[in-house]
Short mmCIF file of C-alpha atoms in Angstrom, two decimals:
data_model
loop_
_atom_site.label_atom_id
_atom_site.label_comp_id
_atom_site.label_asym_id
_atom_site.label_seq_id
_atom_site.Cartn_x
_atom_site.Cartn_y
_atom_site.Cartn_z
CA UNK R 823 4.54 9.47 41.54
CA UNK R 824 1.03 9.66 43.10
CA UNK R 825 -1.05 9.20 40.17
CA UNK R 826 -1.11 6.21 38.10
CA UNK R 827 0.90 6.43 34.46
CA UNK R 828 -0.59 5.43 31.76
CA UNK R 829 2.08 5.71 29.36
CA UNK R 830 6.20 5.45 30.01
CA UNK R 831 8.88 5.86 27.56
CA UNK R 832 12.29 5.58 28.88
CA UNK R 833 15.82 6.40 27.15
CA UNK R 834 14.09 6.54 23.72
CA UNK R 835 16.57 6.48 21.04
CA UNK R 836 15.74 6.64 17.17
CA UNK R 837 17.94 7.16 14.28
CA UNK R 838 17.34 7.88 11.01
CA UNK R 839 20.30 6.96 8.66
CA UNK R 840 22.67 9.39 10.51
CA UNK R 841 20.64 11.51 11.83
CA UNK R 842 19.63 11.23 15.88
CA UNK R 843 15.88 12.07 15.68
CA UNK R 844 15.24 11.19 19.14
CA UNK R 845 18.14 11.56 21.82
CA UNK R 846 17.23 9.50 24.96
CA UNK R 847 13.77 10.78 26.23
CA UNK R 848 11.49 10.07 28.61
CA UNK R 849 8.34 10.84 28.57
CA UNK R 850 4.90 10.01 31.35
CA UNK R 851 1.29 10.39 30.40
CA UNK R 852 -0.45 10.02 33.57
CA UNK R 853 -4.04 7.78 33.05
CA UNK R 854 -6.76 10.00 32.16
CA UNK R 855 -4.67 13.28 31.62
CA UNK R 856 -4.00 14.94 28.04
CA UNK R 857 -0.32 16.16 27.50
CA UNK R 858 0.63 18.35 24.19
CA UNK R 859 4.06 18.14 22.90
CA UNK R 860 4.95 20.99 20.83
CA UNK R 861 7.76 22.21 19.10
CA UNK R 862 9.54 23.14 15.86
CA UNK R 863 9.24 21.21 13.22
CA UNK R 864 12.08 18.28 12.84
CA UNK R 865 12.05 19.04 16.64
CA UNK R 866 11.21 15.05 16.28
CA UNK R 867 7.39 14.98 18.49
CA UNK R 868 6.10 13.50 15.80
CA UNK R 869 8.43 10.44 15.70
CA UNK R 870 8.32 10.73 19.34
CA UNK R 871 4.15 10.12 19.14
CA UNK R 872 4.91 7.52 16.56
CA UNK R 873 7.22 5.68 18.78
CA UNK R 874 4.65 5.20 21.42
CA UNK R 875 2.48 2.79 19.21
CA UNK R 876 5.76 1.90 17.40
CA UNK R 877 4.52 2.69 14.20
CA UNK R 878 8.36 4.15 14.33
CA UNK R 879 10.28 1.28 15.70
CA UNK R 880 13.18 2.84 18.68
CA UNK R 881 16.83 1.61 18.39
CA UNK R 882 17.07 1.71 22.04
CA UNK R 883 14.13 2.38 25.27
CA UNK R 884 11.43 1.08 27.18
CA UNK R 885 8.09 1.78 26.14
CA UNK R 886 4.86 0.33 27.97
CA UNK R 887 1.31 1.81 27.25
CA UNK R 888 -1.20 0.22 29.61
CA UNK R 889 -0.40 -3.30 30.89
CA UNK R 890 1.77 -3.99 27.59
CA UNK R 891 5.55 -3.31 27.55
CA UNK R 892 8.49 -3.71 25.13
CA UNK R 893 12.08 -3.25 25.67
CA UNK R 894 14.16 -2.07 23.50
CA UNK R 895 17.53 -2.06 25.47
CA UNK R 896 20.20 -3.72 23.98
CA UNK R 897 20.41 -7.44 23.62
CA UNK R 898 16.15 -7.75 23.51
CA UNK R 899 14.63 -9.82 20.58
CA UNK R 900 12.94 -7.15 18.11
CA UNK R 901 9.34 -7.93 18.48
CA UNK R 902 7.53 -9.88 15.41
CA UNK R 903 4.91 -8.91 13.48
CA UNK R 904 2.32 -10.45 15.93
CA UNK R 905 3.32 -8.84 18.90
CA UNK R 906 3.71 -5.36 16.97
CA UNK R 907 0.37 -5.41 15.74
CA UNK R 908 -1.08 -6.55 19.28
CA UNK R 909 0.49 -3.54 21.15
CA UNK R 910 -0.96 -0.97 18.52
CA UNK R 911 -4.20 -2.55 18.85
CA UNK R 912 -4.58 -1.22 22.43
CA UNK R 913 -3.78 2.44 21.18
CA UNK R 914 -5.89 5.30 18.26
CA UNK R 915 -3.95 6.72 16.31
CA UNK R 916 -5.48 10.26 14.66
CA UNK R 917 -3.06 11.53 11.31
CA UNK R 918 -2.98 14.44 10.11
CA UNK R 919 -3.87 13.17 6.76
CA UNK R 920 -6.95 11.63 8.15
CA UNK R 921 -5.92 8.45 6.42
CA UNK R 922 -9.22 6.75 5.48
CA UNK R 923 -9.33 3.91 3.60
CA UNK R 924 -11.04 5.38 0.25
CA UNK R 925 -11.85 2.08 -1.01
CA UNK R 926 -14.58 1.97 1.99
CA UNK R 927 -17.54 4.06 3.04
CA UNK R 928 -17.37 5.79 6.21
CA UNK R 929 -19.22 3.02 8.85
CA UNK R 930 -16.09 0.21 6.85
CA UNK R 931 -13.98 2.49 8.01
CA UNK R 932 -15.07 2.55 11.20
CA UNK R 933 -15.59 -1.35 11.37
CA UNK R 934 -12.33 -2.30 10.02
CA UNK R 935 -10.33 -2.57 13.07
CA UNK R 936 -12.68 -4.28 15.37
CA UNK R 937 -14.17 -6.86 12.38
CA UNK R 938 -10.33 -7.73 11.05
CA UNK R 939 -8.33 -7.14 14.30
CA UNK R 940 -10.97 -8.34 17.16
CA UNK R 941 -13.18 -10.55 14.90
CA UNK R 942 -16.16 -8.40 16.43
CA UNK R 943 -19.22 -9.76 14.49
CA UNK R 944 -20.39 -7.48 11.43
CA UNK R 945 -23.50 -6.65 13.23
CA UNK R 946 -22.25 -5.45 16.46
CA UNK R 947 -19.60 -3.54 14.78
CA UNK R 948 -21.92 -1.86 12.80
CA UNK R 949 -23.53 -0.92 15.77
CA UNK R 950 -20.46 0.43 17.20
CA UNK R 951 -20.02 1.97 14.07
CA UNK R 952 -23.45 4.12 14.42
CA UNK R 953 -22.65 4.66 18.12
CA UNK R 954 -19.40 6.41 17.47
CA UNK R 955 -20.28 8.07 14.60
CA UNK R 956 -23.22 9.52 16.23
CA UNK R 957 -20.78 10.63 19.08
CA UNK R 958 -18.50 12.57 16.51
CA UNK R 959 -21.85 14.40 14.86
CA UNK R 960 -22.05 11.89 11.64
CA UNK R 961 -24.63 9.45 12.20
CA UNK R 962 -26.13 10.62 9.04
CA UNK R 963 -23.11 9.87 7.12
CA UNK R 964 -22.59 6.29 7.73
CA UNK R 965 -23.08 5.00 4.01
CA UNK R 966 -20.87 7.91 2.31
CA UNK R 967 -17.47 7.18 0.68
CA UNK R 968 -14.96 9.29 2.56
CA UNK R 969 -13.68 11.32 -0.73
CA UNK R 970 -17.52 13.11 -0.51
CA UNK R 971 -16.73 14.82 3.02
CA UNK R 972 -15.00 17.82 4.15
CA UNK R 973 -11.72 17.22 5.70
CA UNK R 974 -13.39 18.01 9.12
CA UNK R 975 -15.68 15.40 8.65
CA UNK R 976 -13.40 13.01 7.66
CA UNK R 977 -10.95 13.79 10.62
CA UNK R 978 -13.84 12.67 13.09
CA UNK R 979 -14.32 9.27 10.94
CA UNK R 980 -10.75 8.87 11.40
CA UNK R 981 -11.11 9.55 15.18
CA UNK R 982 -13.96 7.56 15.33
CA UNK R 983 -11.91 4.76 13.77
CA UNK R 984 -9.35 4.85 16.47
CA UNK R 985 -12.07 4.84 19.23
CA UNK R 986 -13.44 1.48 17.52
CA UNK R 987 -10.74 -0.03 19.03
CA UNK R 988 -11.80 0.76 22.88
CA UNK R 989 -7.76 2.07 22.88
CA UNK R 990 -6.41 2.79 26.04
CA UNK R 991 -4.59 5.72 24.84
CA UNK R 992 -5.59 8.10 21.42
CA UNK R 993 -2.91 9.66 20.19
CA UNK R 994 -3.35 12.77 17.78
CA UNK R 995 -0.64 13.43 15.39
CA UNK R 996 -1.18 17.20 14.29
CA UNK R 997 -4.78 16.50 14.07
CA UNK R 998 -6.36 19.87 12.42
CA UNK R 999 -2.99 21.18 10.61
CA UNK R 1000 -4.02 19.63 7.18
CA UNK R 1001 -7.60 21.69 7.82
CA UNK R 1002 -9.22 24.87 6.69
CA UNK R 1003 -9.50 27.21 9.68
CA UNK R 1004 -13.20 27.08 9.59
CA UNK R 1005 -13.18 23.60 10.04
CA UNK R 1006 -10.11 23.44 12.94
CA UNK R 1007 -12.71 23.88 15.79
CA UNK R 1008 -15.69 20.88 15.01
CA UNK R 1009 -12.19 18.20 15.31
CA UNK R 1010 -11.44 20.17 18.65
CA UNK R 1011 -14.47 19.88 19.83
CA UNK R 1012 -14.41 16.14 19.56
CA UNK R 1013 -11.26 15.98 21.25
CA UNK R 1014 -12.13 17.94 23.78
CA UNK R 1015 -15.35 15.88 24.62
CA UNK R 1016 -12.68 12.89 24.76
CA UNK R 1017 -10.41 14.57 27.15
CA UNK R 1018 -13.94 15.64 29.65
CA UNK R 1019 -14.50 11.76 29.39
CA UNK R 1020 -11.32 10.86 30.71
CA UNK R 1021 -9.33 9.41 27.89
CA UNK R 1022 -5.87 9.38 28.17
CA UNK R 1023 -4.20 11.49 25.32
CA UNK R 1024 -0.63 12.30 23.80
CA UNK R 1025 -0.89 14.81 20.87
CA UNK R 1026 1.12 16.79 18.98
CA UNK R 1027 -0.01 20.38 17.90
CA UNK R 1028 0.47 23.75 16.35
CA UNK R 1029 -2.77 24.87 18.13
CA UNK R 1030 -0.85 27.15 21.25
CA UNK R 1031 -3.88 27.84 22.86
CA UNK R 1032 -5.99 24.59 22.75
CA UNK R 1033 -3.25 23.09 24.43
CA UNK R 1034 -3.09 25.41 27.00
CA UNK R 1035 -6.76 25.19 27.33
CA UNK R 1036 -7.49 21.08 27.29
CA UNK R 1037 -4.12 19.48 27.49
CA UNK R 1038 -2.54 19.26 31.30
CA UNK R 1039 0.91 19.03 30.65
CA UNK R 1040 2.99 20.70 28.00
CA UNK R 1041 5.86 19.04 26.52
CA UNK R 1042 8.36 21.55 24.96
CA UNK R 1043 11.12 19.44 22.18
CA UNK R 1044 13.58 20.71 20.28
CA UNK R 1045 16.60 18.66 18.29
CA UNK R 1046 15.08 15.22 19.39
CA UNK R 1047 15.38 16.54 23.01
CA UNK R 1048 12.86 16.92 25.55
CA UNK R 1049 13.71 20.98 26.56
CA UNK R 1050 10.91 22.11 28.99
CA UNK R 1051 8.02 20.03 30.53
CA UNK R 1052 5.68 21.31 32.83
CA UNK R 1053 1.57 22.32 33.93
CA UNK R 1054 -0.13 23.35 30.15
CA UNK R 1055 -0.41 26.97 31.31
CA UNK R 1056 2.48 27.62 32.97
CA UNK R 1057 4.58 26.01 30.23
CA UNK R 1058 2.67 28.04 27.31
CA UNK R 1059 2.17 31.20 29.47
CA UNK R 1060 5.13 32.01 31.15
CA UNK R 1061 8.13 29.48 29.80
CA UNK R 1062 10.89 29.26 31.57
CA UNK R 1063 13.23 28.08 28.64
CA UNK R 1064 14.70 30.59 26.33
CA UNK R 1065 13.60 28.58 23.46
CA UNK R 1066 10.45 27.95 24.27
CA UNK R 1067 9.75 31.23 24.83
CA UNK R 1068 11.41 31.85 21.33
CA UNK R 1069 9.45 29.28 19.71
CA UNK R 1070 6.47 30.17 21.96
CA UNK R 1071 6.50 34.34 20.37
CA UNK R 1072 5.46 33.07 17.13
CA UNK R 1073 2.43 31.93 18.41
CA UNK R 1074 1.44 35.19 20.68
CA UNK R 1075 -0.63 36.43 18.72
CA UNK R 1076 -2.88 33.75 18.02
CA UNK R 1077 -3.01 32.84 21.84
CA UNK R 1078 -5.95 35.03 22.25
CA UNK R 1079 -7.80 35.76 25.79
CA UNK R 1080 -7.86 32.87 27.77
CA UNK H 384 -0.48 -8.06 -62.95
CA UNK H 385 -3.37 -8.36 -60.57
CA UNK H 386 -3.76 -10.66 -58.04
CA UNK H 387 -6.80 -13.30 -57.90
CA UNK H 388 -7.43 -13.37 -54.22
CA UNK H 389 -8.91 -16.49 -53.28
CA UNK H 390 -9.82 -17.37 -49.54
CA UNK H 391 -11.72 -20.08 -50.41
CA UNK H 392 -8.96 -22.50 -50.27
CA UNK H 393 -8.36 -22.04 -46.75
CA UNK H 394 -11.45 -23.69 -45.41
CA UNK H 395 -9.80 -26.96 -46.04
CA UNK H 396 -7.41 -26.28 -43.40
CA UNK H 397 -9.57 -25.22 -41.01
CA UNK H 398 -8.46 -28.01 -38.53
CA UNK H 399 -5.17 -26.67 -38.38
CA UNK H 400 -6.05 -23.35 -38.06
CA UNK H 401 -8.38 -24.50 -35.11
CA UNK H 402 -5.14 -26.17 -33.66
CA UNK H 403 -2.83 -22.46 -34.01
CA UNK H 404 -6.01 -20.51 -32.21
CA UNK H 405 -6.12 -23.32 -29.47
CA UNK H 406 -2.50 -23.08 -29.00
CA UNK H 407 -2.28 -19.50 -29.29
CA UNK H 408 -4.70 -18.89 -26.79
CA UNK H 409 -3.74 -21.51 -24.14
CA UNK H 410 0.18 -20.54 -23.93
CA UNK H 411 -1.64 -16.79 -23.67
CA UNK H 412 -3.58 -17.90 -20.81
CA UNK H 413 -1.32 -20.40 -19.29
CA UNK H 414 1.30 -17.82 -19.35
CA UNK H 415 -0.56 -14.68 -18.44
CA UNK H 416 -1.70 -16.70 -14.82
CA UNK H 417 1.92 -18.65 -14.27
CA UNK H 418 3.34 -15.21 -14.98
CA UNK H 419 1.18 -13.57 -12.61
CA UNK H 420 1.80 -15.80 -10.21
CA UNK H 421 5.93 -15.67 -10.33
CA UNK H 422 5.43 -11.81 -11.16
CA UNK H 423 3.34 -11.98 -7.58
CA UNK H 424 6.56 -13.32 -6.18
CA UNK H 425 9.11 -11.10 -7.72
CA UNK H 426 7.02 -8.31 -6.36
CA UNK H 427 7.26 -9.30 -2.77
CA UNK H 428 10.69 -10.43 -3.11
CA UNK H 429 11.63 -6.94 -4.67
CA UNK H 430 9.47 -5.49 -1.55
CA UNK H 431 10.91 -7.38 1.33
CA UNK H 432 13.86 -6.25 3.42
CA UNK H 433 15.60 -9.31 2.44
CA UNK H 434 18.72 -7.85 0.48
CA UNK H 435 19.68 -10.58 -0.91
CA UNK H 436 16.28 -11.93 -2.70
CA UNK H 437 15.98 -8.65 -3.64
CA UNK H 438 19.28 -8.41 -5.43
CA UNK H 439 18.49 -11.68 -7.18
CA UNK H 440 15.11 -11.17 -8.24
CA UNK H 441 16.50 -7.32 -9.58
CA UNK H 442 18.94 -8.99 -11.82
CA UNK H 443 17.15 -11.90 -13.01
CA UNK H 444 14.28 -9.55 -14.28
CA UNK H 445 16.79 -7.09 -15.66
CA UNK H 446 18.33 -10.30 -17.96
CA UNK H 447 14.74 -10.78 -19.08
CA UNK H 448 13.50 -7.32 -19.80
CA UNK H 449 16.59 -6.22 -21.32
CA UNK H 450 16.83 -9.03 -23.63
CA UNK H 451 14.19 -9.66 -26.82
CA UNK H 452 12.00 -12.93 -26.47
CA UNK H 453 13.09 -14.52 -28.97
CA UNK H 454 16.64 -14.83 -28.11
CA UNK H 455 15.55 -16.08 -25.17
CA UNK H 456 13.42 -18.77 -26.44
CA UNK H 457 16.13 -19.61 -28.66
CA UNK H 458 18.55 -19.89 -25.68
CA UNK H 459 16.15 -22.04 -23.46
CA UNK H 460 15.11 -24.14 -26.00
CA UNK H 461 19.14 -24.67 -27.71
CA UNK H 462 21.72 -23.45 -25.21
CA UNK H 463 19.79 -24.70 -21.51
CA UNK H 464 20.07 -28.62 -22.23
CA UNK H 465 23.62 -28.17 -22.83
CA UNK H 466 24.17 -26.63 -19.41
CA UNK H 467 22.01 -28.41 -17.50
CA UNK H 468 21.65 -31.59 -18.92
CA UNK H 469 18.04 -31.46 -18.92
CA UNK H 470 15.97 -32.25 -22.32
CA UNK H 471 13.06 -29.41 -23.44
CA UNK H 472 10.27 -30.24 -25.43
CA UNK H 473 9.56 -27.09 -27.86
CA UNK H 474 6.25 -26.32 -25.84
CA UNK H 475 7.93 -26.73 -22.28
CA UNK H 476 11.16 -23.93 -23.39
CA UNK H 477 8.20 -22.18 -24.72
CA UNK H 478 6.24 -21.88 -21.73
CA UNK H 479 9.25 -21.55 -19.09
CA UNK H 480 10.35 -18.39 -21.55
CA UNK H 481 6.86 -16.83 -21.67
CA UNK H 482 5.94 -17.49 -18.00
CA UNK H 483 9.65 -15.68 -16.63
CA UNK H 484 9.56 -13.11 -19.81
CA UNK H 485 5.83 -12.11 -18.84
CA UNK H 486 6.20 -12.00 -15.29
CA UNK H 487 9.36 -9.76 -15.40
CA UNK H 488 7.35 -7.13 -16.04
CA UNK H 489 3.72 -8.24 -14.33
CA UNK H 490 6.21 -8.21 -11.35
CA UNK H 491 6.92 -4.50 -11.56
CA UNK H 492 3.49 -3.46 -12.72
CA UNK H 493 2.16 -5.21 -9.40
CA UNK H 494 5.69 -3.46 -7.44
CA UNK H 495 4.65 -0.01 -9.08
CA UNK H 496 0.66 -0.68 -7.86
CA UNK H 497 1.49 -1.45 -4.55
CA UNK H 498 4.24 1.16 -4.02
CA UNK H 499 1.78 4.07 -5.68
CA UNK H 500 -0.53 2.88 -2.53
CA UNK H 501 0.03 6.51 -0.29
CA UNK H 502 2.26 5.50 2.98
CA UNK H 503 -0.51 7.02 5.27
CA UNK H 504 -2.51 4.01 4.67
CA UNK H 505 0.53 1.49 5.77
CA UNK H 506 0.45 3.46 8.98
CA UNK H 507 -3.82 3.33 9.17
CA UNK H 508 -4.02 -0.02 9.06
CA UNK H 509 -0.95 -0.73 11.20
CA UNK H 510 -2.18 1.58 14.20
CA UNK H 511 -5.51 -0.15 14.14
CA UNK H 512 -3.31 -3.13 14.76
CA UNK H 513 -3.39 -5.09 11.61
CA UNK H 514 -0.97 -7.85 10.82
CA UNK H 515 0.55 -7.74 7.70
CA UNK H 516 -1.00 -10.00 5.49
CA UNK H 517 -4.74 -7.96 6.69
CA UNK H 518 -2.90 -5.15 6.26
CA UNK H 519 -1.86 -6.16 2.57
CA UNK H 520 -5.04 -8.16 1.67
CA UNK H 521 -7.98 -5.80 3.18
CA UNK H 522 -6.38 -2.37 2.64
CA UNK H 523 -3.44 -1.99 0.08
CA UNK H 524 -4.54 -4.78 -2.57
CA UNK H 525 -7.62 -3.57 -3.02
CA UNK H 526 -6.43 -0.02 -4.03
CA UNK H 527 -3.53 -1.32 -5.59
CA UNK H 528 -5.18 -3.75 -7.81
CA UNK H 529 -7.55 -1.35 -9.42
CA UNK H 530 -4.40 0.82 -10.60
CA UNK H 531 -3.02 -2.41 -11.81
CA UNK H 532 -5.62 -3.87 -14.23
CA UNK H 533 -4.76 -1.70 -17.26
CA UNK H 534 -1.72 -2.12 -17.55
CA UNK H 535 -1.92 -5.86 -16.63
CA UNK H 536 -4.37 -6.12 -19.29
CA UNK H 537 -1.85 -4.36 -21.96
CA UNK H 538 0.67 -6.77 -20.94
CA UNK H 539 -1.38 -9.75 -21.75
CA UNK H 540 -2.07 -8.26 -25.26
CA UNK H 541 1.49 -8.20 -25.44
CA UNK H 542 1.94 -11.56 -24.08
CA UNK H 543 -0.82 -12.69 -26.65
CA UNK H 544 1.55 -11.35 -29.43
CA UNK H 545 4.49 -12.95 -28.01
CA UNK H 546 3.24 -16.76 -28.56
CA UNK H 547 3.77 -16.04 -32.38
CA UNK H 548 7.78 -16.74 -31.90
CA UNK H 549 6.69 -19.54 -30.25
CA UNK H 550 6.70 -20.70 -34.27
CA UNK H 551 10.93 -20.49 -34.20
CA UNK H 552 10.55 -24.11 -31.94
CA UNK H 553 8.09 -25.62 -34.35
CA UNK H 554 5.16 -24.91 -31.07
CA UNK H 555 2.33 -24.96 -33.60
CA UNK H 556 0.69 -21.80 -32.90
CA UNK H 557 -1.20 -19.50 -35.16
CA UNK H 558 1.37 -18.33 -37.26
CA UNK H 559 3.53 -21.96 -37.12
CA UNK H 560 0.49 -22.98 -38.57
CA UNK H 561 0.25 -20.06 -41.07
CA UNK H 562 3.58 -20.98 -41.91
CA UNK H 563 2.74 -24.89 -42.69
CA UNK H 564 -0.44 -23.68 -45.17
CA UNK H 565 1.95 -21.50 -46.61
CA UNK H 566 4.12 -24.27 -47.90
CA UNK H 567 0.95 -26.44 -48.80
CA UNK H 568 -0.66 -23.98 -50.89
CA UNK H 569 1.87 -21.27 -51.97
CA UNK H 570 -0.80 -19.04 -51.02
CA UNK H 571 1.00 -16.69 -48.43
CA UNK H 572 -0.89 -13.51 -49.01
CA UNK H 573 -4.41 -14.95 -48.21
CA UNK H 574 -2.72 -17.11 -45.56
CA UNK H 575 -0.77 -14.19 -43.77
CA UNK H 576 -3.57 -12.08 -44.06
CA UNK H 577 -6.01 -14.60 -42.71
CA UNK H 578 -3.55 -15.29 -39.35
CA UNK H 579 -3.40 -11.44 -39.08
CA UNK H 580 -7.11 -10.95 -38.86
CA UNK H 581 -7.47 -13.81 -36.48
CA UNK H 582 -4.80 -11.90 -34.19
CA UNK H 583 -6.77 -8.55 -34.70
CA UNK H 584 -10.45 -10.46 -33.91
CA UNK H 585 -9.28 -11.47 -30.61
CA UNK H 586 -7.22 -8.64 -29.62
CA UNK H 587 -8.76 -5.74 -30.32
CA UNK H 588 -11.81 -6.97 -28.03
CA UNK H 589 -8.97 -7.00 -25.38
CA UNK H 590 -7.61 -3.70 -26.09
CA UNK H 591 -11.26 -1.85 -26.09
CA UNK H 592 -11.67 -3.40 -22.70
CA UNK H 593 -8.01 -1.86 -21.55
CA UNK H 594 -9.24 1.30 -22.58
CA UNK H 595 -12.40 1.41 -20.89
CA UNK H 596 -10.77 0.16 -17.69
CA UNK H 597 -8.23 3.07 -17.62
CA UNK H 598 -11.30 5.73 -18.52
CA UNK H 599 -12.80 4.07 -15.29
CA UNK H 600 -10.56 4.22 -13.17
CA UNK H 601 -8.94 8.20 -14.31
CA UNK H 602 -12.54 9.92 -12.83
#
């Protein structure tokens, strides 16, 4: 492979109970590209996105974001606490529940990873604070308490959390489904200025054509399996899959002109 | 027949009286933050992955919740020495019942505050890349605790009530005391009612408080 990857999952296996959520897949993200993985729900892309800043511990695989890798295979200590929490310090994780801490306004919640995790002085993470809020379009909101914004707003706190970090890798877990249509398209727009800057990106969406529009690789699952992977447009526009292009027809109609 | 009610009497014994609110309140107090603290424990035991503190903890709270205090101050205080070998002052069963009895249930009320904590803010903190004990001290504590004070508060008021079996080991709390003007003065209605009041003047302060916490923190 030419270009460089920034994030490799290989033979990813995850079981819940007795249930095979995830059935050996492997997965690239090349740096600086944006790839969408779509599917039905239970199709497991969620616990797929979860796995890469092992938020969902695998049973078995080899996952390395960046410079930092863990193995999973067989007969490999389970990593500790310490080392967990180091290797999701390099990635952002969006939810769809936006997740704020309510117990702190919106420029805490923004400060909270690099003041606890980096031991970034207050002042200079305030400043970053300010600085990424003003680059999600809520410098004015720095003092609120997160239960007094819309949940657009607070979706671009929470992304502006995750940026805090300087990640190497944002991850979006159904970013805008837990949103009022009017307010899909500001969180959008944010990711989209993300993705023109050249952050590397793994999300998982419902919104057909803003991944075929921003993301650059599609990734199709179904039953914990990866089914069809390919170019965003080619992928959403003309699958060559039969279930993709049966999942894909419920979505025609919202595709729109592209 | 009517009754000449006569308080007066009881200012004599003030000293003793003094004695029942001192120990009253201490074993309260001494028990409320020793209970906290092994109801602190229980909680993270019951929390951990570890099955088998788990299992333990489970069924050593179950013995104390499902039993009533008294039998098990009784027990300590009578049937413990004989098992163990080990002598109890009255005030030492007293305070080993109260401490385990009270934090039986502090343990699930901090269990229940911690677990009512929504799971989307384990993950938020732990994708930021928070170690546990951040995790637990900067994020789910603080949301946790302020769904915890009521009913921590309640408990104590409980707790408070509690120290009057402490009487059944000779412990001379408030109503021990009570017990010892009784037999002095043959006055038990002035005396009973006088310990009662006591109770009421420092629990119902308590009790208001309660209240206004849990109005606080519904809105």
């Amino acid at each position: 492979m030419s270009v460089q990857k920034m994030i490799e999952l290989v033979g990813v296996r995850k079981s819940f109970g007795k249930v095979e959520v995830l059935k050996d897949i492997t997965l690239n993200v090349a740096r600086g590209s944006v790839v969408a993985l779509i599917g039905p729900s239970g199709s497991g892309k969620s616990t797929l996105l979860r796995s890469v800043n092992l938020l969902t511990v695998p049973d078995q695989g080899f996952i390395r974001v960046g410079e930092q890798a863990l193995d999973f295979t067989r007969g490999h200590r389970l990593p500790g606490d310490r080392e967990l929490s180091a290797f999701r310090a390099r990635t952002g994780m969006v939810f769809q529940t936006f997740n704020l801490f309510p117990h702190m306004s919106v420029e805490e919640n923004v400060m909270a990873g690099p003041v606890k995790v980096l031991r970034m002085p207050k002042a200079d993470a305030r400043t970053l604070a300010h600085e990424l809020l003003a680059k999600v379009g809520l410098a004015d909101k720095a003092t609120a308490r997160p239960d007094t914004l819309s949940g657009g707003q607070r979706q671009r706190v929470a992304i502006a959390r995750a940026l805090a970090m300087k990640p190497e890798v944002m991850l979006f877990d159904e970013a805008t489904s837990a949103l009022d249509p009017e307010l899909v398209g500001e969180v959008l727009a944010v990711i989209r200025s993300l993705a023109a800057e050249g952050m590397t990106m793994l999300l998982v969406t419902h919104e057909m054509a803003f991944a075929r529009d921003v993301a650059d690789r599609v990734v199709f699952m179904r039953d914990g399996c990866v089914v069809e992977e390919g170019p965003a447009r080619q992928v959403i526009e003309t699958p060559s899959q039969p279930a993709t292009r049966a999942f894909l027809s419920h979505f025609h109609n919202g595709l729109g002109p592209s | 027949m009517q009754y000449q009610w006569d308080f007066g009497f009881l200012l004599q014994y003030k000293g003793l009286i003094g004695v029942g609110v001192l120990y009253t309140l201490a074993f309260t107090i001494g028990t409320a933050v020793s209970g906290l603290v092994v109801g602190c424990m229980i909680a993270l035991a019951r929390l951990s992955n570890m099955r088998v503190a788990t299992a333990v903890v489970t069924g050593v709270i179950e013995i104390f919740r499902c039993t009533p205090v008294l039998v098990q101050l009784v027990w300590v205080y009578y049937a413990l020495p004989i098992l163990t070998g080990i002598e109890l002052s009255p005030s030492v069963a007293a305070f080993i019942t109260l401490t385990l009895y009270g934090a039986s249930f502090f343990g699930e009320i901090i269990r229940g505050g911690i677990i009512s904590v929504d799971m989307g803010q384990w993950d938020a903190g732990r994708a930021l890349g928070m170690r546990r004990h951040q995790l637990m001290g900067d994020v789910i504590l603080p949301q946790a605790f302020r769904r915890m004070v009521p009913p921590l508060v309640n408990q104590t008021v409980l707790q408070l009530k509690n120290t009057s079996l402490l009487s059944v080991l000779a412990v001379p709390d408030l109503l021990y005391q009570g017990q010892l003007i009784t037999s002095a003065s043959y006055r038990p209605l002035e005396t009973y009612t006088m310990i009662a009041v006591i109770y009421f003047i420092i629990l119902f302060p308590l009790t208001r408080f309660a209240h206004r916490l849990e109005a606080r923190m519904s809105h």
